XYZ file of C-alpha atoms in Angstrom:
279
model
C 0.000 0.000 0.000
C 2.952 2.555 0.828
C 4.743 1.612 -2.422
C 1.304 2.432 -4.338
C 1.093 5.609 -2.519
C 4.801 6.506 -3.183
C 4.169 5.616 -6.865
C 0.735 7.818 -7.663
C 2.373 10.683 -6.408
C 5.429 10.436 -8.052
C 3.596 10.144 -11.263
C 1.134 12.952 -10.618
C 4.502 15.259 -9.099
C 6.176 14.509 -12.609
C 3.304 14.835 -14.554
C 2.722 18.511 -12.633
C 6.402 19.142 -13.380
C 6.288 18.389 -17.050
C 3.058 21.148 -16.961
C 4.819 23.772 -15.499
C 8.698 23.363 -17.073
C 7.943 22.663 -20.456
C 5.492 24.341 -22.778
C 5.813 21.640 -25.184
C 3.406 19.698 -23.461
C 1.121 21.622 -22.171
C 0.416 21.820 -25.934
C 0.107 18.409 -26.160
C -2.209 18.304 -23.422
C -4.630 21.500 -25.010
C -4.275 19.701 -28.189
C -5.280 16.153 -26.844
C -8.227 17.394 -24.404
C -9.180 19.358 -27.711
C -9.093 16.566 -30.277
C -10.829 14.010 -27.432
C -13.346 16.410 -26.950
C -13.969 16.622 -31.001
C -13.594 12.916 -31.046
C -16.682 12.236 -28.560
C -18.870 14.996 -30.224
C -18.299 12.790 -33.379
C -18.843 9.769 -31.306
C -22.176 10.831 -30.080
C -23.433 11.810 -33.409
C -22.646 9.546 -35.729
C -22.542 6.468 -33.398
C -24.645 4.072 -35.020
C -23.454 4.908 -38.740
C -19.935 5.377 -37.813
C -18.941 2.865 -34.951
C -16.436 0.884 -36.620
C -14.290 3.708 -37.940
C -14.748 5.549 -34.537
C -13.635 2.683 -32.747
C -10.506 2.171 -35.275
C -9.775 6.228 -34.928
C -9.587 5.959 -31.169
C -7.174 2.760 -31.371
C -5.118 5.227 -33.687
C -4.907 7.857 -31.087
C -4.924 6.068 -28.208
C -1.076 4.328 -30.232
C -0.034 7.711 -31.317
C -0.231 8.737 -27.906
C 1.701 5.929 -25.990
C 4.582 6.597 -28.644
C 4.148 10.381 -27.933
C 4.413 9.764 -24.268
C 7.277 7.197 -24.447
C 9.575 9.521 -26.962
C 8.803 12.666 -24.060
C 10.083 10.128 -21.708
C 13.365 9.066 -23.831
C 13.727 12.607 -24.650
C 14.028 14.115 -20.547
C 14.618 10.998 -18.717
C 17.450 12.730 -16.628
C 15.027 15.462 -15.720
C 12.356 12.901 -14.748
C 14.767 10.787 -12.836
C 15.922 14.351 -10.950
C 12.233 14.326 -9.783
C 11.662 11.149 -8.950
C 14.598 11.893 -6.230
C 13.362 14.969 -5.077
C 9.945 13.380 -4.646
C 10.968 10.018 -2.510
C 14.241 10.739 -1.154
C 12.889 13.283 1.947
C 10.341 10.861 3.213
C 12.552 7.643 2.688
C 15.101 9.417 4.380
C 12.867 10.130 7.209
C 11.292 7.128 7.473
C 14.906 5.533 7.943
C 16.156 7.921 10.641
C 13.055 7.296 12.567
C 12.838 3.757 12.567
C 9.221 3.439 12.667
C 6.942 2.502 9.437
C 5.257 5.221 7.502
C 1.806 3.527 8.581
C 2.100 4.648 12.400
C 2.819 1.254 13.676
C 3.181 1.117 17.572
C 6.840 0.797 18.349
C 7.281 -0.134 22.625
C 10.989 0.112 22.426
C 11.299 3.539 24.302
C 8.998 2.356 26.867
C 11.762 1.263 29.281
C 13.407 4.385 30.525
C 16.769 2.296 31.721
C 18.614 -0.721 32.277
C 17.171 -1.304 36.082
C 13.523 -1.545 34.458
C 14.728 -3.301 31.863
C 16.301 -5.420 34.350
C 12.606 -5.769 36.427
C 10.911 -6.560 33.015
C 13.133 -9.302 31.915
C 12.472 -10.630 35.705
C 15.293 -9.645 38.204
C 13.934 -10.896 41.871
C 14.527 -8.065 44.131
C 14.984 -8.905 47.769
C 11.852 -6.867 50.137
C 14.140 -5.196 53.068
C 14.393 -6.107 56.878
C 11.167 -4.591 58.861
C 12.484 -1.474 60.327
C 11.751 -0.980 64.751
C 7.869 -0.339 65.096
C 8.937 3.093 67.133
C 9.908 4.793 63.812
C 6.060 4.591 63.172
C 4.941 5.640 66.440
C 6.474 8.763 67.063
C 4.347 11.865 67.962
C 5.144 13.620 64.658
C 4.064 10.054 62.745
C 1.378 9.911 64.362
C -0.397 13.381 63.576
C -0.207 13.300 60.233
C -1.175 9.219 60.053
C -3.089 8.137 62.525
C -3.562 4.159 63.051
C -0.263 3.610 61.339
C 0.894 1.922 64.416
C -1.766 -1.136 63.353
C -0.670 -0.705 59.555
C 0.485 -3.887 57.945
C 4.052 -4.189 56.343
C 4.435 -7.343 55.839
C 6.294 -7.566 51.971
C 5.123 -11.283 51.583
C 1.242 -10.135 51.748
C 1.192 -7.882 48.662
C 1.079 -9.387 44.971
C 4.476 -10.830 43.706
C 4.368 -9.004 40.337
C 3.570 -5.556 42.094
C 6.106 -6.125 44.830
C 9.090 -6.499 42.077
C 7.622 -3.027 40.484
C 7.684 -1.458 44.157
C 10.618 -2.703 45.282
C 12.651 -1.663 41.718
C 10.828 2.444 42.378
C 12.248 2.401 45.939
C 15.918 1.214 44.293
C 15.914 3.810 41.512
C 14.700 6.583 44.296
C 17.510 5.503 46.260
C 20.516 5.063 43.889
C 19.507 7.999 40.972
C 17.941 10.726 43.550
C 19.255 9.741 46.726
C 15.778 9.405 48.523
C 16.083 5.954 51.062
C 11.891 5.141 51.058
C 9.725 2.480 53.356
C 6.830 1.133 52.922
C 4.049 2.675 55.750
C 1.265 0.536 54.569
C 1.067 -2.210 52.443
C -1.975 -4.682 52.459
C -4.913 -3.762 54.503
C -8.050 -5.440 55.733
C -11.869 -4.743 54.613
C -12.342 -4.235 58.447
C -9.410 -1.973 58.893
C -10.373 -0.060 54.974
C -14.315 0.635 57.043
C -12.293 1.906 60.267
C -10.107 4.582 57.702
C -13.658 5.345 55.595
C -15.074 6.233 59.332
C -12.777 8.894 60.070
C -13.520 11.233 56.954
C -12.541 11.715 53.275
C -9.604 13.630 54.333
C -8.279 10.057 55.203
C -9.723 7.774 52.525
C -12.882 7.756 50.646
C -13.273 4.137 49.674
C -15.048 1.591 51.804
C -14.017 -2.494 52.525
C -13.253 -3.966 48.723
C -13.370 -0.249 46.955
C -9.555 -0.246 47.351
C -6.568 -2.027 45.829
C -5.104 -2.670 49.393
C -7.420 -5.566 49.794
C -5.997 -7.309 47.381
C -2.669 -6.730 48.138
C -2.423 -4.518 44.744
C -1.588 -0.864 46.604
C 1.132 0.218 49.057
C 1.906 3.873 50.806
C 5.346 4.575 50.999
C 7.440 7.368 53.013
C 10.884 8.457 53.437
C 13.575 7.983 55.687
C 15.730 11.056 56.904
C 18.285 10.703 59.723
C 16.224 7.750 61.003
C 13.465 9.425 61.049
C 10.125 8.632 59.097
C 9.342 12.144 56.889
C 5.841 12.005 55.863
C 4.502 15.393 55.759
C 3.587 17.167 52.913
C 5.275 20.887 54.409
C 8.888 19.346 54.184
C 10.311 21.069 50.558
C 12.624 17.818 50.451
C 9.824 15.443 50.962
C 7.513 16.947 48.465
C 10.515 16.700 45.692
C 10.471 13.296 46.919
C 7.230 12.448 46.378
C 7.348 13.991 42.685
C 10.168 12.023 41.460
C 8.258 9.384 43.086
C 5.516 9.574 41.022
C 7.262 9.713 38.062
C 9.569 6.475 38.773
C 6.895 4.883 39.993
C 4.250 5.264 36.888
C 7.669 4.751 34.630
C 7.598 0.765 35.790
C 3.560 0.449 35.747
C 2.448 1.793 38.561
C -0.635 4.315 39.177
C 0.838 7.246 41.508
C -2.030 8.687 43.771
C -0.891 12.010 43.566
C -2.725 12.593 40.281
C -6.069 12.102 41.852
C -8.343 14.954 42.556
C -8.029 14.732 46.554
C -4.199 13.682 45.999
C -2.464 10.638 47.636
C 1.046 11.185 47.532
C 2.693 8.632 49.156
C 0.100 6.163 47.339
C 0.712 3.746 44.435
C -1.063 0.904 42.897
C -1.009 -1.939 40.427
C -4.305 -2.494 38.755
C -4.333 -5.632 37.301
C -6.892 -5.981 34.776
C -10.226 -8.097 36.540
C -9.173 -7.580 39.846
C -11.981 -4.895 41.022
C -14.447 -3.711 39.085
C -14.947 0.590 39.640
């Protein structure tokens, strides 16, 4: 289909050309539409008494004009092979340095943005970290801005396998490209514990038991680490660069980032696997 494109508009391009450069046959052309048009008048009038010889005359012309097109071709071949460059060479050539078909076919390669996801895709088994000491989430500061996190279930070996490799490969690329050392807060969660949150206002969740991808062990809110401290608010400059580059490492390996919700979830990610819960 491409080469049949290519090929009608190189013909029409050259044909345009020959209009416009050379006088000589735009003559040919007047004179041709000119005698055709005679040629049909005749036709129509003396159809039934003159078929035969009509038919004969246009096999005539119809000769007489292949030869006259084939000599114009003999005669400026060089300046019709000069267009045919000018024609296909810019969109072969950018067809080439793209490296994509003309057709818009979907090309994934510069989906993975480096050799660690590369690495996660092609199924490196990343290693879930030693629980940290339940005081770092019981502190006073912890506390005020997430309340219950002292219940909160870490537990790595209670989320889904193919989400915890995505996780786990965000919290390495936060660590070794931007220098951010990140824990998990909250990983899978109960429908009894999800009604508990629901209870204490939207400003702490709006979804209800089996409304949220922590019951199926599909979702995980994450923090930082600071001095060994746990730095969860939003007012800390460093944290909320954190969470940005967060977002965008995390999404990078498949992961939805709750800070692009309307009441935003920064800390938040999720793995939606397709049939899991229906919204």
């Amino acid at each position: 289909m491409f080469v049949l494109v290519v090929a009608l508009y190189f013909l029409l391009a050259c044909g345009v050309a020959g209009l416009l450069l050379f006088p000589a046959a735009r003559e040919i052309v007047y004179l041709a539409l000119v005698k055709r048009r005679q040629q049909i008048g005749a036709q129509v009038q003396n159809w039934r008494d003159r078929r035969s010889e009509t038919t004969r005359s246009l096999s005539q012309n119809l000769q007489a004009s292949r030869l006259s097109s084939w000599q114009f071709i003999k005669r400026h071949q060089w300046i019709l092979l000069a267009g045919m460059a000018v024609v296909l060479v810019p969109p072969l050539t950018a067809w080439m340095l793209s490296g994509k078909t003309m057709l818009g076919s979907y090309d994934d390669s510069g989906q993975v943005v480096n050799q660690q996801i590369a690495a996660l895709l092609e199924g490196e088994q990343l290693v879930p970290p030693p629980p940290l000491p339940p005081e770092v989430f019981t502190t006073q500061e912890v506390a005020q801005v997430r309340p219950m996190l002292d219940t909160a279930s870490r537990n790595w070996q209670a989320l889904d396998a193919d989400f915890t490799q995505r996780l786990l490969m965000t919290f390495k690329i936060m660590k070794e490209k931007h220098g951010y050392d990140m824990v998990i807060i909250e990983g899978y969660r109960s429908p009894e514990r999800q009604n508990a949150l629901a209870q204490m206002g939207g400003s702490v969740t709006n979804a209800k038991a089996f409304q949220s991808y922590h019951q199926y062990g599909l979702a995980a809110d994450s923090a930082f680490m600071r001095s060994g401290k746990l730095v969860i608010t939003e007012k800390d400059p460093w944290a909320m660069r954190g969470y940005q580059l967060y977002g965008e490492v995390a999404e990078s390996v498949g992961l939805t980032w709750g800070g692009r919700w309307k009441m935003m979830d920064l800390g938040h990610v999720e793995f939606r696997k397709p049939g899991v819960m229906k919204r």
